[in-house]
Short mmCIF file of C-alpha atoms in Angstrom, two decimals:
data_model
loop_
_atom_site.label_atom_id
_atom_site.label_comp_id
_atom_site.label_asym_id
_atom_site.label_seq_id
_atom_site.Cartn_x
_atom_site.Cartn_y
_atom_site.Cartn_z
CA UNK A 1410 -31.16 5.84 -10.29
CA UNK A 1411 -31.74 2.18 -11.40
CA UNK A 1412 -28.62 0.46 -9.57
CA UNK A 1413 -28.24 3.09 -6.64
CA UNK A 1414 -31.70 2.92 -5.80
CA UNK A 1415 -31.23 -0.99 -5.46
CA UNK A 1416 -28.26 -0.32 -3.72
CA UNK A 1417 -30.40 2.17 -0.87
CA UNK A 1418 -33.12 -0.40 -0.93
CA UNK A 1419 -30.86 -3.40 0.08
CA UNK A 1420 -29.68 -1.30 3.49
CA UNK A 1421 -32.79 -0.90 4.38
CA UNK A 1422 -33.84 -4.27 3.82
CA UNK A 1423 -34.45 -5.26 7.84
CA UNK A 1424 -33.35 -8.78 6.91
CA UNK A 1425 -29.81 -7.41 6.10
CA UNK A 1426 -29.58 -6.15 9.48
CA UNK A 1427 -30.15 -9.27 11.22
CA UNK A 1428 -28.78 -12.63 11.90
CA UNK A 1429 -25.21 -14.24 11.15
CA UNK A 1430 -25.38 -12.53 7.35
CA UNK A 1431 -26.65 -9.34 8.74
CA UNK A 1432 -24.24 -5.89 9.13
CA UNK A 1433 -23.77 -5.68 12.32
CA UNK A 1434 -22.50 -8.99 13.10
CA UNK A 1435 -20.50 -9.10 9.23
CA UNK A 1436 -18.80 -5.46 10.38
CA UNK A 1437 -18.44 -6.96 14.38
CA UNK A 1438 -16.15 -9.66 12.37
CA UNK A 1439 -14.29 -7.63 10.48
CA UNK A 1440 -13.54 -5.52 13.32
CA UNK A 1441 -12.63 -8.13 15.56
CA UNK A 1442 -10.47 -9.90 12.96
CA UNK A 1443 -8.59 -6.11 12.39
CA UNK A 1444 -8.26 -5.63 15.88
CA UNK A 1445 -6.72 -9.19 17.27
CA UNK A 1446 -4.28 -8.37 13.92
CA UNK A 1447 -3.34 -5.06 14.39
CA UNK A 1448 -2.68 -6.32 18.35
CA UNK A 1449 -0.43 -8.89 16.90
CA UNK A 1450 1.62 -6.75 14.89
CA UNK A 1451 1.89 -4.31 17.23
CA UNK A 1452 3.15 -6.35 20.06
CA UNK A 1453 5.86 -7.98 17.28
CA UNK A 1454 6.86 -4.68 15.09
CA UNK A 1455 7.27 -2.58 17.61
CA UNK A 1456 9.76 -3.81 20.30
CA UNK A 1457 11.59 -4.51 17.17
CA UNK A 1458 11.50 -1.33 15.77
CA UNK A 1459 11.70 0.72 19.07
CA UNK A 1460 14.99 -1.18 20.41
CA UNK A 1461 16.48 -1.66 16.67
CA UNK A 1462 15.88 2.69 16.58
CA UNK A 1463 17.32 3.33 20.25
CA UNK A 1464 20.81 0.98 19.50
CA UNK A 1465 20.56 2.95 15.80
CA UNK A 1466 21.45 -0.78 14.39
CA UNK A 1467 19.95 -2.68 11.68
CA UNK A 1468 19.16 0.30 9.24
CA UNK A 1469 19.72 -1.96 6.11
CA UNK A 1470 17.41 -4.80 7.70
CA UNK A 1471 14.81 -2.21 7.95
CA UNK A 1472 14.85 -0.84 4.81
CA UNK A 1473 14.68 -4.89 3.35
CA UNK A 1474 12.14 -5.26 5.36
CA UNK A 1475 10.14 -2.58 3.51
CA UNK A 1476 11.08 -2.78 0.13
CA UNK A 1477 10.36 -6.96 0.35
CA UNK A 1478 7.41 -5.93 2.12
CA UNK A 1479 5.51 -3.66 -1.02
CA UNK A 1480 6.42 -6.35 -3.03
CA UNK A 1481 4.67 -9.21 -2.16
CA UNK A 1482 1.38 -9.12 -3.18
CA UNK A 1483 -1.37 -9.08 -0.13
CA UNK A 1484 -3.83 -11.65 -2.27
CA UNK A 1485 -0.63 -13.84 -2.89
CA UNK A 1486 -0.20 -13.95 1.06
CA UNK A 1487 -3.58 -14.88 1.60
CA UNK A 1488 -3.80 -17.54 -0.97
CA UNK A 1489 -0.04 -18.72 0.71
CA UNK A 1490 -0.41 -18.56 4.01
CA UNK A 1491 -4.02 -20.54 3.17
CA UNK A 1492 -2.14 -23.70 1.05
CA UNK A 1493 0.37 -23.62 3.60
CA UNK A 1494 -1.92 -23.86 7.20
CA UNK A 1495 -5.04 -24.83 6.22
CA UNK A 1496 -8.21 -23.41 6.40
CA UNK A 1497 -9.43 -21.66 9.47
CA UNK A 1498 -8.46 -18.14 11.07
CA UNK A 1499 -4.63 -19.37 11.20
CA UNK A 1500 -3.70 -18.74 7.91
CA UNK A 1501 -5.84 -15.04 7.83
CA UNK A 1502 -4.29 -13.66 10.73
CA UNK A 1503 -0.90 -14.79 9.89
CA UNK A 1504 -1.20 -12.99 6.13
CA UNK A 1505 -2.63 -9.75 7.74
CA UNK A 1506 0.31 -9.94 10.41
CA UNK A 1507 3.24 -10.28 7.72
CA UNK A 1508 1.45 -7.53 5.48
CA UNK A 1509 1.40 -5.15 8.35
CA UNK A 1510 4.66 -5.65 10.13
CA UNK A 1511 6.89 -3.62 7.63
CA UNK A 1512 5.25 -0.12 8.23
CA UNK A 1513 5.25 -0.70 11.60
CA UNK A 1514 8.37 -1.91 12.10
CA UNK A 1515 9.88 0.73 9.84
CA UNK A 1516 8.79 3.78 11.10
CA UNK A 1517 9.42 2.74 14.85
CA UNK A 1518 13.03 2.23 13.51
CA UNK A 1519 13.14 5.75 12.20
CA UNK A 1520 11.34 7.54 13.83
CA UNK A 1521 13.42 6.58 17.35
CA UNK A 1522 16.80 6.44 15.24
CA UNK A 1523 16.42 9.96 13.45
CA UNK A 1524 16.27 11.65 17.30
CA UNK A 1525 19.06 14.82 17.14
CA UNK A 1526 22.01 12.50 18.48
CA UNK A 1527 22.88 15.93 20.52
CA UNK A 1528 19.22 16.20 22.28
CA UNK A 1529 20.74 11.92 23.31
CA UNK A 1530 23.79 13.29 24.16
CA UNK A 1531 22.41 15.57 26.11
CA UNK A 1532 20.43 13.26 28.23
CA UNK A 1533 22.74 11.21 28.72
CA UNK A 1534 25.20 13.74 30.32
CA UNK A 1535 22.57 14.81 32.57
CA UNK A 1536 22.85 11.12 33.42
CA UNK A 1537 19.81 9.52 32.64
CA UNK A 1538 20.24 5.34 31.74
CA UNK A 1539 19.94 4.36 28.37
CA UNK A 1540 16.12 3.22 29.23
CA UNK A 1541 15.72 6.76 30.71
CA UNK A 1542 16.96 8.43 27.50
CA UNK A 1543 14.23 6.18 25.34
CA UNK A 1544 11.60 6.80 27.17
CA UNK A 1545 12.43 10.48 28.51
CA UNK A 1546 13.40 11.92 25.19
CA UNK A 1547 13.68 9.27 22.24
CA UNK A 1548 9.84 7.91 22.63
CA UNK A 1549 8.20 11.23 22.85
CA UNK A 1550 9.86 12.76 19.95
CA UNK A 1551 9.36 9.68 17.67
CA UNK A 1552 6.17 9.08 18.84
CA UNK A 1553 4.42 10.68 15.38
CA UNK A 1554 6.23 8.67 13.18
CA UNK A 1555 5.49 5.84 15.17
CA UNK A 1556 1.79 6.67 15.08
CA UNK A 1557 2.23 7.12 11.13
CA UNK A 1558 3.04 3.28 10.86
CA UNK A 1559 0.38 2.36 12.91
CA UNK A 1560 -2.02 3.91 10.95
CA UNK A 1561 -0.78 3.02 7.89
CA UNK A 1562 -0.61 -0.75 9.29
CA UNK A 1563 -3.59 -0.42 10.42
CA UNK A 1564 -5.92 0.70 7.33
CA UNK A 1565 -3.64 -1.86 5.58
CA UNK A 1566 -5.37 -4.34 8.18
CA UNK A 1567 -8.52 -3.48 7.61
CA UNK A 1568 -8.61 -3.11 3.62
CA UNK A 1569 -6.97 -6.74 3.41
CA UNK A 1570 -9.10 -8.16 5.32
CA UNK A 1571 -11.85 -7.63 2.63
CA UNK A 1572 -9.86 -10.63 1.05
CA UNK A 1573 -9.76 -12.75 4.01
CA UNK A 1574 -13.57 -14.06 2.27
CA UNK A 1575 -11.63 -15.70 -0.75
CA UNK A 1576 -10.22 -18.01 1.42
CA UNK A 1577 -13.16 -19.00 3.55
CA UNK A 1578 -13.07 -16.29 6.22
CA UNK A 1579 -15.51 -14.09 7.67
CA UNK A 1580 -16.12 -10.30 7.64
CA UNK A 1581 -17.17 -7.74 4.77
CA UNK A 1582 -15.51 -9.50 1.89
CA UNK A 1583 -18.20 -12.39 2.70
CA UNK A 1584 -20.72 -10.22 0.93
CA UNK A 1585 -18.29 -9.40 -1.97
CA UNK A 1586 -17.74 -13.23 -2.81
CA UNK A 1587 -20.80 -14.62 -1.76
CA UNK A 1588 -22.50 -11.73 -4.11
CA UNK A 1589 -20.20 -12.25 -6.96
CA UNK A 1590 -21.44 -16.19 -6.38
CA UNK A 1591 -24.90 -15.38 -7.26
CA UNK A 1592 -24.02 -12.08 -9.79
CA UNK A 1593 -25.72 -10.16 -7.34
CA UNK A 1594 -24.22 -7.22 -7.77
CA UNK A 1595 -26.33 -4.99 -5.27
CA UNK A 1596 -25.35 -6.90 -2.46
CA UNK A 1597 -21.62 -6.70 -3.66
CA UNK A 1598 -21.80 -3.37 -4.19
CA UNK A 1599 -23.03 -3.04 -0.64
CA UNK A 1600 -20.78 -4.94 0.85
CA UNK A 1601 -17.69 -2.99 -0.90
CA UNK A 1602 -19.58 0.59 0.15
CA UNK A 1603 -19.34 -0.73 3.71
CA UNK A 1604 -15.91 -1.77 3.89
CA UNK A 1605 -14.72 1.52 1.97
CA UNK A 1606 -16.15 3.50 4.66
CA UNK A 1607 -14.76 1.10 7.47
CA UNK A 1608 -11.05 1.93 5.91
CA UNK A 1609 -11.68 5.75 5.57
CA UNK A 1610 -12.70 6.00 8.88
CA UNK A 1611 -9.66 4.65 10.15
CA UNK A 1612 -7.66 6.05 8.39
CA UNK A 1613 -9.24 9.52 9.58
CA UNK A 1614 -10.02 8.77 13.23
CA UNK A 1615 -6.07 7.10 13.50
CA UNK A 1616 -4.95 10.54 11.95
CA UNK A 1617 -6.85 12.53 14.05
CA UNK A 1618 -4.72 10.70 16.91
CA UNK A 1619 -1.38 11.27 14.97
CA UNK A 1620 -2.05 14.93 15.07
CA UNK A 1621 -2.87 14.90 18.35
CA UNK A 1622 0.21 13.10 19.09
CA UNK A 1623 2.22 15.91 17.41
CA UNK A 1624 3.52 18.85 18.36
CA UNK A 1625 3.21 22.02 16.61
CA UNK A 1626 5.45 22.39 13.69
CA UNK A 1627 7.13 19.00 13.88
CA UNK A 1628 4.33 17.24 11.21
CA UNK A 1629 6.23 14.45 9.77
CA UNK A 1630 5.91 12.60 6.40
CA UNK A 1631 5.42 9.17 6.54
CA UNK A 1632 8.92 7.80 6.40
CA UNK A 1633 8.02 4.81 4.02
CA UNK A 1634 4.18 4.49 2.56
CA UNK A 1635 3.66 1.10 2.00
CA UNK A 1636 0.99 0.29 -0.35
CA UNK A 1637 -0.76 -3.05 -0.42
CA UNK A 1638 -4.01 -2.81 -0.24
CA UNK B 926 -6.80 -44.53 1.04
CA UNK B 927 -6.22 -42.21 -1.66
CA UNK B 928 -3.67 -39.61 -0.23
CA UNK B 929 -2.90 -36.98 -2.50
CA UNK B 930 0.73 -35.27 -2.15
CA UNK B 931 0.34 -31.57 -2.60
CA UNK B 932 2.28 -30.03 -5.60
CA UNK B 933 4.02 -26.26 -5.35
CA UNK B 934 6.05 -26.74 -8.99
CA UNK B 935 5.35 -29.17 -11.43
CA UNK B 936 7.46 -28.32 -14.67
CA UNK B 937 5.50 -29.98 -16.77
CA UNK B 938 2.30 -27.85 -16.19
CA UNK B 939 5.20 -24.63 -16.65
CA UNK B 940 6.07 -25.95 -19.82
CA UNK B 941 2.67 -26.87 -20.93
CA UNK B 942 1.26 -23.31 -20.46
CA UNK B 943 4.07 -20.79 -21.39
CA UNK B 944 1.41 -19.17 -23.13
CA UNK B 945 -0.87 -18.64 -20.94
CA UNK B 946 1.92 -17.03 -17.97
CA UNK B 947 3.68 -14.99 -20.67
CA UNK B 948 -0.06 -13.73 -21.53
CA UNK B 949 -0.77 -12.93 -17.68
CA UNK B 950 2.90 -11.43 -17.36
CA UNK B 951 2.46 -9.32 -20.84
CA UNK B 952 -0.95 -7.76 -18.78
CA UNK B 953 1.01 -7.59 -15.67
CA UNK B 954 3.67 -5.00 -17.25
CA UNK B 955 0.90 -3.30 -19.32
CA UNK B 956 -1.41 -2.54 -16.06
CA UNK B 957 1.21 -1.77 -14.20
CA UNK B 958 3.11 1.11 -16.84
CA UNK B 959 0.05 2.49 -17.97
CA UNK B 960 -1.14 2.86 -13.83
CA UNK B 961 2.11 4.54 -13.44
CA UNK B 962 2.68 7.19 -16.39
CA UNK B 963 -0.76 7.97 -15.92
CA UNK B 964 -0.32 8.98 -12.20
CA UNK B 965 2.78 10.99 -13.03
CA UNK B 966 1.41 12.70 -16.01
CA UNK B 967 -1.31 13.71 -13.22
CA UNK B 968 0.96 14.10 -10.01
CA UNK B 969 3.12 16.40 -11.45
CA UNK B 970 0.96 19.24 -12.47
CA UNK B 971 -0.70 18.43 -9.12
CA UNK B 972 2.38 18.83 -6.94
CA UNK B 973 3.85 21.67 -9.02
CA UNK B 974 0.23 23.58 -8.35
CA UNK B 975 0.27 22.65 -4.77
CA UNK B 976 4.06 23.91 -4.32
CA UNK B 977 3.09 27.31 -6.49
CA UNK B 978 -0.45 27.47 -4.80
CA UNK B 979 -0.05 26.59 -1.08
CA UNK B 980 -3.51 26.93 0.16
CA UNK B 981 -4.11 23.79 -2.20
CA UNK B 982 -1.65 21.36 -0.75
CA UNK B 983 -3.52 20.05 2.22
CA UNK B 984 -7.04 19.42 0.66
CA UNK B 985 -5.02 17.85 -2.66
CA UNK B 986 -3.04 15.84 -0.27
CA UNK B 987 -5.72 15.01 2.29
CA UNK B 988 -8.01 13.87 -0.91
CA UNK B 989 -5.56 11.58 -2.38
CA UNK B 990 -5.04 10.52 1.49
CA UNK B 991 -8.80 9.58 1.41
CA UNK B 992 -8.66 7.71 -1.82
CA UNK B 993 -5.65 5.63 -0.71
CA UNK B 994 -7.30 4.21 2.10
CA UNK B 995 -9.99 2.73 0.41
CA UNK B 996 -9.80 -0.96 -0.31
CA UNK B 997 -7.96 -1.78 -3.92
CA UNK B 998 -10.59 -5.02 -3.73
CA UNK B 999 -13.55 -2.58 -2.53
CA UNK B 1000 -12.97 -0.20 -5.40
CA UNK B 1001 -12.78 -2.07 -8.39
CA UNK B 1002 -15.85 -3.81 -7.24
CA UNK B 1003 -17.96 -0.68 -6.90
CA UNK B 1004 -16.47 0.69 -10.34
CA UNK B 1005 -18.58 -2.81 -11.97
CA UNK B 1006 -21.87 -0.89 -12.76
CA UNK B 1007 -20.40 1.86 -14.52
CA UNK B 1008 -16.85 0.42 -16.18
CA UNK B 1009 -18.18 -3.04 -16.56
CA UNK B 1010 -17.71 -6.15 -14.54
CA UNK B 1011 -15.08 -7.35 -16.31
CA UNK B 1012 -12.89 -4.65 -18.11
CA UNK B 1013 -9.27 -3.31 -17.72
CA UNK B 1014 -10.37 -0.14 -17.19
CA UNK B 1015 -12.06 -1.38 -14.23
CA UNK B 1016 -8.85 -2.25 -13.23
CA UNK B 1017 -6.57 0.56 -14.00
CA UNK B 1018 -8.63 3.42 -12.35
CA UNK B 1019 -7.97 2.69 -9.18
CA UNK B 1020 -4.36 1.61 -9.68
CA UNK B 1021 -3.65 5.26 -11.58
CA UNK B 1022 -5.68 6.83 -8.33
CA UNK B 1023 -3.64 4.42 -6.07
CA UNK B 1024 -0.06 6.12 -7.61
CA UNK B 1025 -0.83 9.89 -6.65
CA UNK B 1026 -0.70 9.99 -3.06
CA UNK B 1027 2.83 8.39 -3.21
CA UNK B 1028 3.87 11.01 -6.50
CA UNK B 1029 2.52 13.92 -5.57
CA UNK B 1030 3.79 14.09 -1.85
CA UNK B 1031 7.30 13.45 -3.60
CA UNK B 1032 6.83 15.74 -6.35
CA UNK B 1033 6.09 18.75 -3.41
CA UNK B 1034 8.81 17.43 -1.42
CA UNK B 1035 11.40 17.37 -3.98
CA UNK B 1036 10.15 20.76 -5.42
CA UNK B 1037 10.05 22.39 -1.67
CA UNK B 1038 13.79 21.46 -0.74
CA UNK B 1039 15.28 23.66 -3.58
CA UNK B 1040 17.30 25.54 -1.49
CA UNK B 1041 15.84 29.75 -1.63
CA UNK B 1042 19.47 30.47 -2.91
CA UNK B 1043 19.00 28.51 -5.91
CA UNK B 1044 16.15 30.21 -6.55
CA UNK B 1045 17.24 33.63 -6.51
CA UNK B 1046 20.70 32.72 -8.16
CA UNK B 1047 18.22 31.35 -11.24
CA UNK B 1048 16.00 34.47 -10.89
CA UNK B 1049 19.30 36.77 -10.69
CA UNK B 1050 20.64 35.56 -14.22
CA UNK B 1051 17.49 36.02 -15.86
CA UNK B 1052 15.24 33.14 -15.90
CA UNK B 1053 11.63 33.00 -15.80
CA UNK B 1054 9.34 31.70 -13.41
CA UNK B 1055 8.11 28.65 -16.10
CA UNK B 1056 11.81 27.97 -17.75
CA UNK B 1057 13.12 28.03 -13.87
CA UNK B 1058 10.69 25.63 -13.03
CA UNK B 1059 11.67 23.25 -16.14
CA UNK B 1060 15.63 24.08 -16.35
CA UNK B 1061 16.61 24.75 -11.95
CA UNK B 1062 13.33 23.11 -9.63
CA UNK B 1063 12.45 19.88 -11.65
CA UNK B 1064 15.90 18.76 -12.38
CA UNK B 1065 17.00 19.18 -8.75
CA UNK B 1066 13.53 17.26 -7.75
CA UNK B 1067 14.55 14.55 -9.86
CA UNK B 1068 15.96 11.92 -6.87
CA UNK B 1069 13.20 12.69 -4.83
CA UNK B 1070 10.54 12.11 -7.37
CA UNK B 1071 12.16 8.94 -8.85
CA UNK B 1072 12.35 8.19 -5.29
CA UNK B 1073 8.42 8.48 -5.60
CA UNK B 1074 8.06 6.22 -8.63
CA UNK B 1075 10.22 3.45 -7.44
CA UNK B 1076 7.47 3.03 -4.48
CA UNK B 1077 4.61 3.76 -6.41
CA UNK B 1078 5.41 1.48 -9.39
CA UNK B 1079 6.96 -1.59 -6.66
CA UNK B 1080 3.52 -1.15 -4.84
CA UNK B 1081 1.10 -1.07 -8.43
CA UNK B 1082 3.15 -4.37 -9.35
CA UNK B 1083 1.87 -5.81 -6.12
CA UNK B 1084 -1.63 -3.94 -6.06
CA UNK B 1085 -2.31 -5.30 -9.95
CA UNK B 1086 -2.95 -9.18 -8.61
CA UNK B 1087 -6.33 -8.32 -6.71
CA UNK B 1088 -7.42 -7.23 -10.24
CA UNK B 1089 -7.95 -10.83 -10.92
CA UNK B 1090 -12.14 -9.89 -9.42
CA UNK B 1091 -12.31 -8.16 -12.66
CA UNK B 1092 -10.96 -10.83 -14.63
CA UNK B 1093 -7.55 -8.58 -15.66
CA UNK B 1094 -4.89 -9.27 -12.66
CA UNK B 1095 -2.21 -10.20 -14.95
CA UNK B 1096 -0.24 -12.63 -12.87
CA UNK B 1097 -3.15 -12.27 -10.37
CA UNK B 1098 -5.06 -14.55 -13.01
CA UNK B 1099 -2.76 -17.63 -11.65
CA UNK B 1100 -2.87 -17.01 -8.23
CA UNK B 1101 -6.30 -17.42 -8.71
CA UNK B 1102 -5.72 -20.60 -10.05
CA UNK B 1103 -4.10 -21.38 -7.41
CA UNK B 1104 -6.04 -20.88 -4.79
CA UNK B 1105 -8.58 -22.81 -6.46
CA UNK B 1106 -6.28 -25.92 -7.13
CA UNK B 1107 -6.08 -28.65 -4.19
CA UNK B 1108 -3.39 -30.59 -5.50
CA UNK B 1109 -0.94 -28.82 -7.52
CA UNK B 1110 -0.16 -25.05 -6.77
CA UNK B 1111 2.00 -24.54 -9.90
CA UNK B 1112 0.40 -21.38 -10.99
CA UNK B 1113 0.35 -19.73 -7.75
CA UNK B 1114 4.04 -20.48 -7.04
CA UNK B 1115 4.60 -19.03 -10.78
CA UNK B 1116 2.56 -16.24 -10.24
CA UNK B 1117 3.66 -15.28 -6.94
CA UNK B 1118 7.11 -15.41 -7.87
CA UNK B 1119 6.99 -13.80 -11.32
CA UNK B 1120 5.38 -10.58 -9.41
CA UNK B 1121 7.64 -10.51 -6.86
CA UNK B 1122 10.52 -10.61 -9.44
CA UNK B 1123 9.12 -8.34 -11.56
CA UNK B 1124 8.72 -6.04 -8.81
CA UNK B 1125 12.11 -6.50 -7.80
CA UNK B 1126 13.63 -5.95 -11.41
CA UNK B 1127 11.23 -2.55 -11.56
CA UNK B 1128 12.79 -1.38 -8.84
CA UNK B 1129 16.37 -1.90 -10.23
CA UNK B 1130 15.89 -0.48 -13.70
CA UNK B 1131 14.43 2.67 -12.36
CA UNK B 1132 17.80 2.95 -9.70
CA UNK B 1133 19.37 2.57 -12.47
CA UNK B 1134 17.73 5.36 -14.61
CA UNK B 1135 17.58 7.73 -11.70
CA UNK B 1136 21.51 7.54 -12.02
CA UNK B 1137 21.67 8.23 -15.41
CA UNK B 1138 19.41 10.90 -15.44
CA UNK B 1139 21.04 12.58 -12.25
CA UNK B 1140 25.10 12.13 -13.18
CA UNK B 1141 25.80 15.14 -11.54
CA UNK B 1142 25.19 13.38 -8.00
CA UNK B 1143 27.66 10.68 -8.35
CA UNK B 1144 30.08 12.97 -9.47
CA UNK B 1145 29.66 15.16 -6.12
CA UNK B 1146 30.43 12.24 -4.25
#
């Protein structure tokens, strides 16, 4: 129990529950830095997504988006977007933004473009507007796929994050890189336990929402699982 | 004043170090294949038991779920005590763990959408439950679960880079570099766009062998 037992010992060490290195206000960064990012990307992916799915246009931009998307590598973007704008929170939020935007944007696209065209149809010849139709019909049945990419974005947000520490931010990773530093190994450990659990528990409370979101019998795969962690 | 002009490709440090970037891209390729025939040779006897076993689908698929959402950086870190600090296995565990939520959801989705007429056609002349699977079910999964690869190995060529915490990113290794260079960012322009391109080239060559390996779909067209 050599390592472990270190491992128990350092959280509940009172000093690593206090001040500017403590949890609380390490997790309260990395939450705060997830949450202004996933804001960001929602407020850019989806309009996109949403009004590229209701005109049914731009099918090949989408999928580019994706496939360009899983292949850039999420520590490349950091180090990038870090050479490029300097140091500060710039160049973190802007990597986490561009890592995030494809799943969003892709599954709003699909999941509002793969409505039955006769359940459109339909509205429309009962003579609802084109606005009516999206947000009668078109949102609520491509609301779960919707929800799928913002979960995926999401714990995509909050696992890259970790790396916003190599290049000078704040959050969990600072106890990864900071512990590495020193080859302490407890308090990286730590560190990486904590984060784990941050990203599993979004992952599981933003699924908990997508089921909620979703009717009976109409589960849906995640259109396009984009993996950069 | 000194000013110092900041330096994204400088040929000279390219052709000075071919060595050390075909080394990085040689570990790139080998991480990356081994990550990938390892998941399949474990996603396929996973999906084919949670197609033939239904009950096991959802915890198999809610597990892997689980796994995937658990930092690539996070994980490799916390594997230090007991792989070492500074191995490839460190590395590859989590990349081959990475690969099954993406292979085994295809592997039950291509199985599933065999259409029940198939099935009983293959049953009617005769075949077996274990030589149907092999000879009818896998062959007509085949898109689907190349469909699976191409994403899982395009996202393990991007994932391998944050291996450079363990000392074995491949390509990672100069992106490191990079990012602690302040005046010329040669190896993180090489390494960014060698993994990008590989990625890219991945993708193509296993397009291309889904073709080859599925003729009869081109021919229905």
């Amino acid at each position: 129990m050599g390592f472990l037992g270190d491992v128990v010992s350092w959280f509940t060490t009172s000093a690593h529950w206090h001040g500017l290195n403590g949890l609380p206000h390490r997790v309260g960064e990395h939450v705060v830095l997830s949450l202004v990012a996933i804001g960001i990307t929602l407020a850019i992916a989806l309009p996109i997504g949403i009004a590229l799915g209701h005109r049914r246009r731009g099918g090949t931009l989408a999928a580019a988006v994706a496939n360009t998307g899983r292949a850039v590598p999420s520590f490349a973007l950091m180090v990038l977007a870090l050479k490029i704008f300097g140091f500060g929170t710039t160049p973190i939020y802007i990597a986490l933004v561009i890592l995030a935007i494809p799943p969003m944007l892709v599954n709003a696209y699909v999941g509002i473009s793969e409505v039955d065209t006769e359940l459109r149809d339909a509205a429309r010849g009962m003579g609802m507007t084109g606005w009516q139709v999206l947000r009668r019909v078109e949102l609520p049945l491509g609301l779960p796929l919707v929800m799928a990419g913002i979960r995926t974005g999401a714990v995509q947000i909050v696992a890259t994050a970790t790396l916003a520490a190599f290049i000078g931010g704040g959050g969990l990773g600072r106890y990864i890189v900071d512990g590495r530093s020193v080859q302490d190994n407890v308090t990286v450990f730590a560190g990486a336990l904590v984060v784990a659990l941050l990203s599993v528990f979004t992952e599981v409370g933003l699924g908990a929402v997508q089921k909620a979101v979703t009717p009976r019998g109409r589960e849906v795969a995640l259109a396009d699982a984009v993996a950069a962690h | 004043m000194l000013v110092l002009a900041q330096e994204w490709v400088r040929w000279s440090w390219v052709a000075d170090h071919t060595d050390e970037i075909r080394a990085a891209l040689v570990e790139h390729v080998e991480l990356s294949l081994v990550a990938v025939l390892a998941g399949l040779a474990l996603s396929l006897p996973l999906g084919i038991a949670a197609v033939r076993w239904r009950r096991l689908r959802t915890p198999v698929l809610l597990a892997e779920g689980v796994f995937y959402a658990i930092p690539s950086l996070a994980l490799i870190v916390m594997l230090g005590p007991w792989t070492g600090y500074l191995t490839r296995t460190t590395v590859v565990i989590p990349l081959i763990g990475y690969t099954l939520l993406i292979l085994t959801r295809n592997v039950v989705t291509g199985l599933e959408a065999v259409p029940a007429e198939v099935l009983e056609s293959a049953t009617g002349m005769g075949y077996g439950r274990a030589r149907r699977l092999f000879r009818v079910e896998l062959p007509l999964a085949v898109p689907t679960i190349v469909a699976g690869i191409r994403i899982a190995t395009v996202s393990t060529i991007a994932l391998v880079t944050v291996g450079f915490v363990a000392g074995h990113g491949g390509l990672g290794q100069l992106i490191d570099q990079g990012l602690r260079a302040f005046v010329d960012y040669t190896p993180l322009t090489v390494g960014v766009v060698l993994s990008v391109a590989l990625a890219l080239v991945a993708d193509a060559l296993l397009l291309l062998a889904q073709r080859l390996l599925t003729p009869w779909i081109r021919a229905a067209r």
